[in-house]
Amino acid sequence: MKSKLLFLFLILTGICKAQMPINNYQNNLSKRVTFDIKRQKVSSVLQQISNAGNFYFAYNGALFKQDSLVTLNAKSLPIRDVLDQIFDGKVDYKENDKYIILRYAVNHFTIEADNITTAENLYMISGYVIDTETGKKVKQASVYEKKLLQSTLTDDNGFFNLKFKGDHAAIILTASKETYRDTALVFLSSIDIKPQGYNDPDKEKGTFFSDAIEELGIGKFFLSAKQRIQNSNIPNFLANTPFQASLTPGLSSHGMMSSKVVNKVSLNLLGGYTAGVDGVEVAGLFNLTKGDVNKVQVGGLFNVVGGSVNGIQVAGLMNNVRGNVKGIQISMANTVKGNAKGVQIAGLSNITSKNTGGLQLAGLANISIRSTHGMQIAGLGNITSRTLRGMQLSGVFNYTRNNKGFQLGLINIADTSSGVSFGLINIVKSGYHKISLSTNDLINANIAVKTGNASLYTIFFAGKNFSDTAKIETFGLGFGHDLIFNKRISIAAELTAQRIHLGNWDHANILTKFHANLQIQLFKGITIFGGPVYNYYISDAPIGSSAKNYKQNIVPAKHQTINGNKGWLGYSAGITIM
């Protein structure tokens, strides 16, 4: 009699809990909608339902044909009933505050106990999982106890055997498998009472997990076939515990249920496989996490996370996050499939598939597939595929599609730029591509190439003074900035340095020039310029050391001596083609 009362109490408790608010949201499946739809694609119908209910659907694309047509007349019906009409009861549903998860589940099965044994602090159940329509025993079905987090898979004969330590008034077993609807039975401590069907109040609650970990090569290598089957059978169950420990994936204090549990503290001697971390996780070699990591995760070799990271993630070799990162990542290589906000430090590379905010520091390269709002520092190069708002610093090259910040490197490339690029070569695809022909007080023929934008452009030039008795050859580089007054008039402030060749290379003859040229655009593509130039000449060559027919004295009679070097005022004038 007491056992029957206990069973009744369990059922009433489950019903009461089912009626309580869950995670402070109205059950999406219970929301009522009204539709009058005629011959529309099922994908379009699901989109309309999700918009009306303010949630998202999650499902495998192979669940139905995307172009299947639906006719639906629903007046203030729960979404659960609307979905039953659309899919004819062949789809199972799980939900949370953001998603309704659809799963093909046309088949039904039940659990039949073969043997129940009770002893002091021990409860053993063995039996079969049987298809209710065909009567056949179902292999590779997951049989598990949600609260105790123990599970097993049925063998090829559909047989299972579970042992539970401790004193338990009742055991609730659930069976799950792909294409089957979940079923649950209550086994009371008295073996004289026949197991009863159990209407799980949480049967429609679920968590949306991607299969990113299992699909990765690293996941296939470290996870056993049984673990992958378990994940396929129980895709949406989630539990929380304060602690777990494991030797390797599968050899865990939670057994094969480890991938369904979020832990406060997770210690993995070699490697672990969990649903998530809401505290600290440490592994000697690696951590595999299906969901999110909050606070701290440390792996001797690598961490792979199917969800997002919010906190600190450290690995000796690699951090791979399939969602977003907000916090700090440190390893040889960091890869983020979503957005990264915070600090990424890598011995080799940081790669973010979406937007990057904060600092990326790498020995080799940083790559942001979308935009960067912050700083990228790399030994080799930085790439931002869309917009840079911040800074790129590298030893060799920087690239961004739209530069709204600052680039510093040997080579800087941008498609468009309203920022500054400072380097030996600065290329802006829609910026300056100028060729200037000019003369000045020292050399009568010069040609220069200018690339960059008005904020800062690079100058490469060469020149020759054509004369029978005063030859000069020169080459050099410089930087310039245009002060633009209107579409036609501007002033070019330029600083250049050039090597003066006087028939031999015996002496270093360096001429530095400060230009201030007034530029007037005659018409599109043609600009004339001219203005004063201050020359500053550094040379240890004595007068008369130039080769025959080369200019013997570079410095004019009117000059100044500054720290032993010569300075004088000159001019330049020319034409620019762009």
Coordinates of C-alpha atoms in Angstrom, one line a residue:
M1 CA 0.0 0.0 0.0
K2 CA 2.8 2.4 0.9
S3 CA 4.5 1.7 -2.5
K4 CA 1.3 2.5 -4.3
L5 CA 0.9 5.8 -2.4
L6 CA 4.6 6.6 -3.2
F7 CA 3.9 5.9 -6.9
L8 CA 0.8 8.2 -6.8
F9 CA 2.9 10.9 -5.1
L10 CA 5.5 10.7 -7.9
I11 CA 2.9 11.1 -10.6
L12 CA 1.3 14.1 -8.9
T13 CA 4.6 15.7 -8.3
G14 CA 5.5 15.3 -12.0
I15 CA 2.2 16.9 -13.0
C16 CA 2.7 19.8 -10.6
K17 CA 6.2 20.4 -11.9
A18 CA 4.9 20.3 -15.5
Q19 CA 2.6 23.2 -14.6
M20 CA 5.3 25.3 -13.0
P21 CA 7.1 28.1 -15.1
I22 CA 10.2 26.7 -16.7
N23 CA 13.2 29.1 -17.1
N24 CA 10.7 32.0 -16.9
Y25 CA 9.3 31.6 -20.4
Q26 CA 6.0 30.6 -21.8
N27 CA 6.2 27.1 -23.4
N28 CA 6.6 27.7 -27.1
L29 CA 4.7 24.6 -28.0
S30 CA 1.7 25.9 -26.0
K31 CA 1.5 29.2 -27.7
R32 CA -1.6 29.6 -29.8
V33 CA -1.5 30.7 -33.4
T34 CA -4.0 31.3 -36.2
F35 CA -3.2 30.6 -39.9
D36 CA -5.1 30.0 -43.1
I37 CA -2.5 28.6 -45.5
K38 CA -3.0 27.1 -48.9
R39 CA -0.3 25.2 -50.8
Q40 CA 2.7 26.9 -49.4
K41 CA 6.2 25.3 -49.0
V42 CA 6.7 23.7 -45.6
S43 CA 9.9 25.7 -45.0
S44 CA 7.9 29.0 -45.5
V45 CA 5.1 27.8 -43.2
L46 CA 7.6 27.0 -40.4
Q47 CA 9.1 30.5 -40.9
Q48 CA 5.7 32.0 -40.4
I49 CA 5.0 30.0 -37.3
S50 CA 8.4 30.9 -35.8
N51 CA 7.8 34.6 -36.5
A52 CA 4.4 34.4 -34.8
G53 CA 5.7 32.6 -31.8
N54 CA 9.0 34.6 -31.5
F55 CA 11.3 31.6 -31.5
Y56 CA 13.4 29.6 -33.9
F57 CA 13.0 26.1 -35.3
A58 CA 16.0 23.8 -35.3
Y59 CA 16.0 20.6 -37.4
N60 CA 18.0 18.5 -39.8
G61 CA 17.4 19.6 -43.4
A62 CA 16.7 16.0 -44.4
L63 CA 13.7 15.9 -42.1
F64 CA 11.4 16.8 -44.9
K65 CA 11.5 18.0 -48.5
Q66 CA 11.9 21.7 -48.5
D67 CA 9.5 22.2 -51.4
S68 CA 6.7 20.0 -50.0
L69 CA 3.4 21.9 -50.0
V70 CA 1.2 22.5 -47.0
T71 CA -2.4 23.4 -46.6
L72 CA -3.3 24.5 -43.1
N73 CA -6.4 26.0 -41.3
A74 CA -5.7 26.7 -37.7
K75 CA -7.7 28.9 -35.4
S76 CA -6.1 29.7 -32.1
L77 CA -4.4 26.2 -31.9
P78 CA -1.4 25.4 -29.8
I79 CA 1.8 25.2 -32.0
R80 CA 2.1 21.6 -30.8
D81 CA -1.2 20.7 -32.5
V82 CA -0.3 22.7 -35.6
L83 CA 2.9 20.8 -36.0
D84 CA 1.1 17.5 -35.6
Q85 CA -1.2 18.5 -38.5
I86 CA 1.8 19.4 -40.7
F87 CA 3.9 16.3 -40.0
D88 CA 1.0 13.8 -39.3
G89 CA 2.4 12.9 -35.8
K90 CA 5.7 11.7 -37.3
V91 CA 7.9 14.3 -35.6
D92 CA 8.9 14.6 -32.0
Y93 CA 9.4 18.0 -30.3
K94 CA 11.8 19.5 -27.7
E95 CA 11.9 23.1 -26.7
N96 CA 13.7 25.8 -24.7
D97 CA 13.2 29.5 -24.5
K98 CA 14.7 30.2 -28.0
Y99 CA 14.1 27.0 -30.0
I100 CA 11.6 24.3 -30.9
I101 CA 13.7 21.3 -32.0
L102 CA 12.1 18.9 -34.5
R103 CA 13.2 15.3 -34.7
Y104 CA 11.9 12.6 -37.0
A105 CA 10.2 10.0 -34.7
V106 CA 7.7 7.9 -36.5
N107 CA 8.4 4.7 -34.5
H108 CA 7.4 3.7 -30.9
F109 CA 9.0 1.3 -28.4
T110 CA 8.7 0.2 -24.8
I111 CA 10.9 -1.1 -22.0
E112 CA 10.2 -4.6 -20.8
A113 CA 12.0 -5.6 -17.6
D114 CA 13.4 -9.2 -17.6
N115 CA 15.0 -9.1 -14.1
I116 CA 14.9 -6.7 -11.2
T117 CA 17.2 -7.4 -8.2
T118 CA 17.3 -5.4 -5.0
A119 CA 19.9 -5.7 -2.3
E120 CA 21.4 -3.4 0.3
N121 CA 22.5 -0.2 -1.5
L122 CA 22.1 -1.9 -4.9
Y123 CA 19.3 -1.9 -7.5
M124 CA 19.8 -3.9 -10.7
I125 CA 17.5 -3.9 -13.7
S126 CA 17.9 -5.8 -16.9
G127 CA 15.5 -6.2 -19.8
Y128 CA 14.7 -5.4 -23.4
V129 CA 13.7 -2.5 -25.5
I130 CA 11.0 -3.6 -27.9
D131 CA 9.4 -2.0 -31.0
T132 CA 5.6 -1.8 -30.1
E133 CA 4.5 -2.2 -33.7
T134 CA 6.7 -5.0 -34.9
G135 CA 7.5 -6.7 -31.6
K136 CA 11.2 -6.8 -32.6
K137 CA 13.9 -6.1 -30.1
V138 CA 15.7 -2.7 -30.8
K139 CA 19.5 -2.7 -30.8
Q140 CA 21.7 0.3 -30.0
A141 CA 18.9 2.1 -28.1
S142 CA 20.0 4.3 -25.1
V143 CA 18.5 3.4 -21.8
Y144 CA 19.3 5.8 -19.0
E145 CA 18.3 7.3 -15.7
K146 CA 18.2 11.1 -15.9
K147 CA 18.7 12.0 -12.3
L148 CA 21.4 9.4 -11.5
L149 CA 23.1 10.0 -14.9
Q150 CA 23.7 6.4 -15.7
S151 CA 23.2 4.9 -19.1
T152 CA 23.8 2.0 -21.4
L153 CA 23.2 0.9 -25.0
T154 CA 21.1 -2.2 -25.8
D155 CA 23.1 -4.9 -27.5
D156 CA 22.3 -6.6 -30.8
N157 CA 19.5 -8.5 -29.1
G158 CA 18.0 -5.3 -27.7
F159 CA 19.1 -6.3 -24.1
F160 CA 20.3 -3.9 -21.5
N161 CA 21.6 -4.2 -17.9
L162 CA 21.9 -1.4 -15.4
K163 CA 23.2 -1.3 -11.8
F164 CA 22.4 1.6 -9.4
K165 CA 24.2 2.0 -6.1
G166 CA 22.5 3.5 -3.1
D167 CA 19.0 3.4 -1.7
H168 CA 16.4 4.5 -4.3
A169 CA 12.7 4.6 -3.8
A170 CA 12.1 4.6 -7.5
I171 CA 14.1 4.4 -10.7
I172 CA 12.8 6.1 -13.8
L173 CA 14.3 4.6 -17.0
T174 CA 14.0 6.4 -20.3
A175 CA 14.7 4.8 -23.7
S176 CA 15.8 6.9 -26.7
K177 CA 16.8 6.2 -30.2
E178 CA 16.8 8.0 -33.6
T179 CA 13.5 7.8 -35.4
Y180 CA 11.7 6.6 -32.1
R181 CA 9.7 8.6 -29.6
D182 CA 11.2 8.6 -26.1
T183 CA 9.5 6.3 -23.6
A184 CA 9.9 6.2 -19.8
L185 CA 8.9 3.7 -17.1
V186 CA 8.9 4.0 -13.3
F187 CA 10.5 1.0 -11.4
L188 CA 9.7 1.2 -7.7
S189 CA 11.9 -0.3 -5.0
S190 CA 9.5 -3.1 -4.4
I191 CA 9.8 -5.7 -7.1
D192 CA 6.3 -6.8 -6.4
I193 CA 4.8 -3.8 -8.2
K194 CA 4.7 -3.9 -11.9
P195 CA 6.6 -1.1 -13.7
Q196 CA 4.3 1.8 -14.7
G197 CA 4.4 4.1 -17.7
Y198 CA 5.8 7.5 -16.7
N199 CA 4.6 10.8 -18.2
D200 CA 7.9 12.8 -17.9
P201 CA 7.0 16.4 -17.1
D202 CA 10.2 17.5 -18.8
K203 CA 9.7 15.4 -21.9
E204 CA 9.3 18.4 -24.2
K205 CA 12.2 20.4 -22.6
G206 CA 15.4 20.3 -24.6
T207 CA 18.7 21.9 -25.3
F208 CA 19.9 22.6 -28.8
F209 CA 23.4 21.2 -29.4
S210 CA 25.3 21.1 -32.6
D211 CA 27.1 18.0 -33.7
A212 CA 30.3 20.1 -34.4
I213 CA 32.5 18.1 -32.1
E214 CA 31.4 14.7 -33.5
E215 CA 31.8 15.9 -37.1
L216 CA 35.4 17.1 -36.6
G217 CA 38.2 14.7 -37.4
I218 CA 39.5 15.2 -33.9
G219 CA 36.1 14.2 -32.4
K220 CA 35.9 11.1 -34.6
F221 CA 39.3 10.1 -33.4
F222 CA 38.8 10.4 -29.7
L223 CA 35.1 9.4 -29.3
S224 CA 34.1 5.8 -29.5
A225 CA 31.3 4.5 -31.7
K226 CA 29.1 4.0 -28.6
Q227 CA 29.5 7.6 -27.6
R228 CA 28.5 8.8 -31.0
I229 CA 25.5 6.6 -31.0
Q230 CA 24.5 7.9 -27.6
N231 CA 24.7 11.5 -28.8
S232 CA 22.6 10.6 -31.8
N233 CA 20.0 8.8 -29.6
I234 CA 19.8 11.6 -26.9
P235 CA 20.5 14.8 -28.8
N236 CA 18.7 17.3 -26.5
F237 CA 19.0 16.2 -22.9
L238 CA 21.1 18.3 -20.4
A239 CA 21.9 18.0 -16.7
N240 CA 24.0 20.0 -14.3
T241 CA 26.3 18.6 -11.6
P242 CA 29.0 20.2 -9.3
F243 CA 31.8 17.9 -10.2
Q244 CA 33.1 15.2 -12.7
A245 CA 36.4 13.4 -13.2
S246 CA 37.5 11.3 -16.1
L247 CA 40.5 9.4 -17.4
T248 CA 39.5 9.6 -21.0
P249 CA 36.2 10.3 -22.8
G250 CA 33.9 7.4 -21.8
L251 CA 35.9 6.6 -18.6
S252 CA 34.2 9.2 -16.6
S253 CA 32.4 9.5 -13.3
H254 CA 29.3 10.1 -15.5
G255 CA 30.1 7.3 -17.9
M256 CA 28.5 7.7 -21.3
M257 CA 26.3 10.5 -20.0
S258 CA 29.3 12.8 -19.6
S259 CA 28.4 14.6 -22.9
K260 CA 25.0 15.4 -21.4
V261 CA 26.3 17.1 -18.2
V262 CA 27.4 20.7 -17.5
N263 CA 29.9 20.7 -14.6
K264 CA 31.0 23.3 -12.1
V265 CA 34.4 21.6 -11.8
S266 CA 35.7 19.1 -14.3
L267 CA 39.1 17.3 -13.9
N268 CA 40.3 15.2 -16.8
L269 CA 43.5 13.2 -16.2
L270 CA 44.1 12.7 -20.0
G271 CA 41.0 14.0 -21.7
G272 CA 37.3 14.7 -21.1
Y273 CA 34.1 14.9 -23.0
T274 CA 31.3 17.0 -21.5
A275 CA 28.2 19.0 -22.4
G276 CA 29.6 22.2 -20.9
V277 CA 31.5 24.0 -18.2
D278 CA 30.2 26.6 -15.7
G279 CA 33.3 26.9 -13.6
V280 CA 36.7 25.3 -14.1
E281 CA 37.8 22.5 -16.4
V282 CA 41.4 21.2 -16.4
A283 CA 42.8 18.4 -18.5
G284 CA 46.3 16.9 -18.8
L285 CA 45.9 16.6 -22.6
F286 CA 42.5 17.8 -24.0
N287 CA 39.0 18.9 -23.4
L288 CA 36.0 18.2 -25.7
T289 CA 33.0 20.3 -24.9
K290 CA 29.7 20.0 -26.8
G291 CA 28.1 23.2 -25.5
D292 CA 29.4 26.4 -23.8
V293 CA 32.3 27.1 -21.5
N294 CA 32.0 29.8 -18.8
K295 CA 34.9 31.0 -16.7
V296 CA 38.1 28.8 -17.1
Q297 CA 39.2 25.9 -19.4
V298 CA 42.8 24.7 -19.5
G299 CA 44.1 21.8 -21.7
G300 CA 47.7 20.6 -21.9
L301 CA 47.4 20.2 -25.7
F302 CA 44.0 21.4 -27.0
N303 CA 40.5 22.5 -26.2
V304 CA 37.6 22.0 -28.7
V305 CA 34.3 23.7 -27.8
G306 CA 31.1 23.2 -29.8
G307 CA 29.4 26.2 -28.3
S308 CA 30.8 29.5 -27.0
V309 CA 33.5 30.5 -24.5
N310 CA 32.9 33.2 -22.0
G311 CA 36.1 33.5 -19.8
I312 CA 39.6 32.2 -20.1
Q313 CA 40.8 29.4 -22.4
V314 CA 44.4 28.1 -22.4
A315 CA 46.0 25.3 -24.3
G316 CA 49.5 24.3 -25.2
L317 CA 48.7 23.7 -28.8
M318 CA 45.2 24.7 -30.0
N319 CA 41.9 26.3 -29.0
N320 CA 39.1 25.6 -31.4
V321 CA 35.7 27.2 -30.6
R322 CA 32.7 26.7 -33.0
G323 CA 30.7 29.5 -31.4
N324 CA 31.7 32.9 -30.1
V325 CA 34.5 33.9 -27.7
K326 CA 34.3 36.7 -25.1
G327 CA 37.4 36.7 -22.9
I328 CA 41.0 35.5 -23.3
Q329 CA 42.4 32.8 -25.5
I330 CA 46.1 31.6 -25.2
S331 CA 47.7 28.8 -27.3
M332 CA 49.8 28.2 -30.3
A333 CA 46.8 28.5 -32.5
N334 CA 43.3 29.9 -31.8
T335 CA 40.4 29.3 -34.1
V336 CA 36.9 30.8 -33.6
K337 CA 34.0 30.1 -35.9
G338 CA 31.9 33.0 -34.5
N339 CA 32.8 36.4 -33.1
A340 CA 35.8 37.0 -30.9
K341 CA 35.8 39.8 -28.3
G342 CA 38.7 40.2 -25.9
V343 CA 42.3 39.0 -26.2
Q344 CA 43.7 36.3 -28.4
I345 CA 47.4 35.4 -27.9
A346 CA 49.0 32.7 -30.2
G347 CA 52.4 31.5 -30.9
L348 CA 51.4 31.0 -34.5
S349 CA 48.0 32.2 -35.6
N350 CA 44.6 33.6 -34.5
I351 CA 41.7 33.0 -36.9
T352 CA 38.2 34.4 -36.4
S353 CA 35.5 33.5 -38.9
K354 CA 33.3 36.5 -38.1
N355 CA 34.1 39.8 -36.3
T356 CA 37.0 40.5 -34.0
G357 CA 36.9 43.0 -31.2
G358 CA 39.9 43.7 -28.9
L359 CA 43.5 42.4 -29.4
Q360 CA 44.9 39.7 -31.6
L361 CA 48.6 39.0 -31.0
A362 CA 50.3 36.2 -33.0
G363 CA 53.9 35.2 -33.9
L364 CA 52.9 34.4 -37.5
A365 CA 49.5 35.8 -38.6
N366 CA 46.1 37.1 -37.5
I367 CA 43.0 36.6 -39.7
S368 CA 39.5 38.1 -39.2
I369 CA 37.1 36.9 -41.9
R370 CA 34.8 39.8 -41.3
S371 CA 35.7 43.1 -39.5
T372 CA 38.2 44.1 -36.8
H373 CA 37.5 46.7 -34.2
G374 CA 40.7 46.7 -32.2
M375 CA 44.3 45.8 -32.8
Q376 CA 46.1 43.0 -34.8
I377 CA 49.8 42.5 -34.1
A378 CA 51.7 39.8 -36.0
G379 CA 55.2 38.8 -37.0
L380 CA 54.3 38.0 -40.6
G381 CA 50.9 39.5 -41.5
N382 CA 47.4 40.6 -40.6
I383 CA 44.3 40.1 -42.7
T384 CA 40.8 41.7 -42.1
S385 CA 38.5 40.7 -44.9
R386 CA 36.1 43.6 -44.4
T387 CA 36.5 46.8 -42.3
L388 CA 39.4 47.7 -40.0
R389 CA 38.6 50.1 -37.2
G390 CA 41.7 50.1 -35.2
M391 CA 45.3 49.1 -35.9
Q392 CA 47.3 46.5 -37.8
L393 CA 51.0 46.1 -37.0
S394 CA 53.1 43.5 -38.7
G395 CA 56.6 42.6 -39.8
V396 CA 55.7 42.1 -43.4
F397 CA 52.1 42.8 -44.6
N398 CA 48.7 44.0 -43.6
Y399 CA 45.5 43.7 -45.6
T400 CA 42.0 45.0 -45.1
R401 CA 39.2 45.7 -47.6
N402 CA 38.2 49.0 -45.9
N403 CA 40.8 50.7 -43.8
K404 CA 39.3 53.1 -41.3
G405 CA 42.2 52.9 -38.9
F406 CA 46.0 52.6 -39.1
Q407 CA 48.3 50.1 -40.8
L408 CA 52.0 49.8 -40.1
G409 CA 54.0 47.2 -42.0
L410 CA 56.4 46.7 -44.8
I411 CA 53.5 46.2 -47.2
N412 CA 50.0 47.6 -46.6
I413 CA 47.1 46.8 -48.9
A414 CA 43.5 48.1 -48.8
D415 CA 40.7 48.2 -51.3
T416 CA 39.4 51.5 -49.9
S417 CA 40.9 53.7 -47.2
S418 CA 39.9 56.7 -45.1
G419 CA 42.6 55.8 -42.6
V420 CA 46.4 55.8 -42.7
S421 CA 48.8 53.2 -44.0
F422 CA 52.5 53.6 -43.2
G423 CA 55.1 51.3 -44.8
L424 CA 57.5 50.8 -47.6
I425 CA 54.7 49.9 -50.0
N426 CA 51.1 51.2 -49.4
I427 CA 48.5 50.2 -52.0
V428 CA 44.9 51.4 -51.9
K429 CA 42.9 49.9 -54.8
S430 CA 40.6 52.8 -55.0
G431 CA 43.2 55.3 -53.8
Y432 CA 46.2 57.0 -55.3
H433 CA 47.9 55.5 -58.4
K434 CA 49.8 58.6 -59.6
I435 CA 52.8 59.1 -61.9
S436 CA 54.6 62.5 -61.6
L437 CA 57.1 64.0 -64.0
S438 CA 59.1 66.8 -62.6
T439 CA 62.2 69.0 -62.6
N440 CA 64.0 70.7 -59.7
D441 CA 66.9 73.0 -59.0
L442 CA 69.4 70.0 -59.0
I443 CA 68.0 67.4 -61.4
N444 CA 66.2 68.2 -64.6
A445 CA 64.3 65.0 -65.2
N446 CA 62.5 63.0 -62.5
I447 CA 59.7 60.4 -62.4
A448 CA 57.8 59.3 -59.3
V449 CA 55.1 56.7 -58.5
K450 CA 52.7 57.6 -55.6
T451 CA 50.4 55.1 -54.0
G452 CA 48.2 55.3 -50.9
N453 CA 45.6 58.0 -50.2
A454 CA 45.5 61.6 -49.2
S455 CA 46.2 60.9 -45.6
L456 CA 49.5 59.2 -46.3
Y457 CA 51.0 58.0 -49.6
T458 CA 54.3 56.4 -50.5
I459 CA 56.6 57.8 -53.1
F460 CA 59.1 55.8 -55.2
F461 CA 61.2 57.9 -57.6
A462 CA 64.3 58.1 -59.8
G463 CA 65.9 60.9 -61.7
K464 CA 68.7 61.9 -64.0
N465 CA 70.3 65.3 -64.7
F466 CA 71.0 65.3 -68.4
S467 CA 74.2 67.3 -69.0
D468 CA 77.5 66.9 -70.8
T469 CA 79.5 68.1 -67.8
A470 CA 77.2 67.8 -64.8
K471 CA 75.6 64.4 -64.8
I472 CA 73.7 63.1 -61.8
E473 CA 71.7 59.9 -61.3
T474 CA 69.4 59.4 -58.3
F475 CA 66.8 57.1 -56.8
G476 CA 64.9 57.3 -53.5
L477 CA 61.6 57.0 -51.6
G478 CA 59.4 59.2 -49.4
F479 CA 56.0 59.9 -47.9
G480 CA 53.4 62.5 -48.6
H481 CA 50.2 64.0 -47.3
D482 CA 47.7 66.1 -49.3
L483 CA 46.0 69.1 -47.7
I484 CA 42.9 69.3 -49.8
F485 CA 41.1 72.7 -50.1
N486 CA 38.6 71.8 -52.8
K487 CA 38.3 69.5 -55.8
R488 CA 41.0 71.4 -57.8
I489 CA 43.4 72.9 -55.3
S490 CA 45.6 71.2 -52.7
I491 CA 49.0 71.3 -51.1
A492 CA 51.3 68.3 -51.1
A493 CA 53.6 68.1 -48.1
E494 CA 56.3 65.5 -48.9
L495 CA 59.4 64.2 -47.2
T496 CA 61.9 62.3 -49.5
A497 CA 65.3 60.7 -49.2
Q498 CA 67.5 59.8 -52.1
R499 CA 70.9 58.5 -53.0
I500 CA 73.0 60.7 -55.3
H501 CA 75.2 58.9 -57.7
L502 CA 78.2 60.9 -59.1
G503 CA 79.8 58.3 -61.3
N504 CA 81.1 56.0 -58.5
W505 CA 79.9 54.4 -55.2
D506 CA 82.9 55.5 -53.2
H507 CA 80.9 57.9 -51.0
A508 CA 77.5 57.9 -49.4
N509 CA 75.7 61.0 -50.8
I510 CA 72.2 61.3 -49.2
L511 CA 69.9 64.2 -50.1
T512 CA 66.8 64.7 -47.9
K513 CA 64.1 67.0 -49.2
F514 CA 61.1 68.7 -47.6
H515 CA 58.5 69.6 -50.4
A516 CA 55.5 72.0 -50.2
N517 CA 53.9 71.9 -53.6
L518 CA 50.8 73.7 -54.7
Q519 CA 48.7 71.4 -56.8
I520 CA 46.1 72.5 -59.3
Q521 CA 43.9 70.1 -61.2
L522 CA 43.5 71.2 -64.8
F523 CA 40.9 68.5 -65.5
K524 CA 40.3 65.0 -64.4
G525 CA 43.5 63.0 -64.5
I526 CA 45.9 65.9 -65.0
T527 CA 47.4 68.1 -62.3
I528 CA 50.2 70.5 -62.4
F529 CA 52.3 71.3 -59.3
G530 CA 55.2 73.5 -58.1
G531 CA 56.6 74.9 -54.9
P532 CA 59.6 75.4 -52.7
V533 CA 61.9 72.6 -51.5
Y534 CA 64.4 72.6 -48.7
N535 CA 67.4 70.4 -49.4
Y536 CA 69.5 68.8 -46.7
Y537 CA 72.7 67.1 -48.0
I538 CA 74.9 64.6 -46.1
S539 CA 78.1 63.5 -47.9
D540 CA 81.7 62.8 -47.0
A541 CA 82.8 63.2 -50.6
P542 CA 85.4 65.9 -51.1
I543 CA 84.9 68.4 -54.0
G544 CA 86.3 67.0 -57.2
S545 CA 85.8 63.3 -56.3
S546 CA 83.0 62.8 -58.8
A547 CA 83.7 60.9 -62.0
K548 CA 84.5 62.6 -65.3
N549 CA 81.5 64.5 -66.8
Y550 CA 79.6 64.2 -63.4
K551 CA 78.7 67.3 -61.3
Q552 CA 81.6 68.0 -59.0
N553 CA 79.8 70.2 -56.5
I554 CA 76.2 69.5 -55.5
V555 CA 75.9 72.3 -53.0
P556 CA 75.2 75.8 -54.5
A557 CA 77.1 78.8 -53.4
K558 CA 74.3 80.1 -51.3
H559 CA 73.7 77.6 -48.6
Q560 CA 73.7 77.0 -44.8
T561 CA 75.9 74.7 -42.8
I562 CA 74.0 72.7 -40.2
N563 CA 75.9 70.3 -38.0
G564 CA 78.6 70.0 -40.7
N565 CA 76.0 69.2 -43.4
K566 CA 74.7 71.6 -46.1
G567 CA 71.2 73.0 -46.5
W568 CA 69.6 75.3 -49.1
L569 CA 66.3 76.4 -50.6
G570 CA 65.4 75.1 -54.0
Y571 CA 62.2 74.4 -56.0
S572 CA 60.4 71.7 -57.9
A573 CA 57.7 71.8 -60.6
G574 CA 55.9 69.2 -62.7
I575 CA 52.8 67.4 -63.8
T576 CA 50.9 64.5 -62.3
I577 CA 49.0 61.9 -64.2
M578 CA 46.4 59.8 -62.3

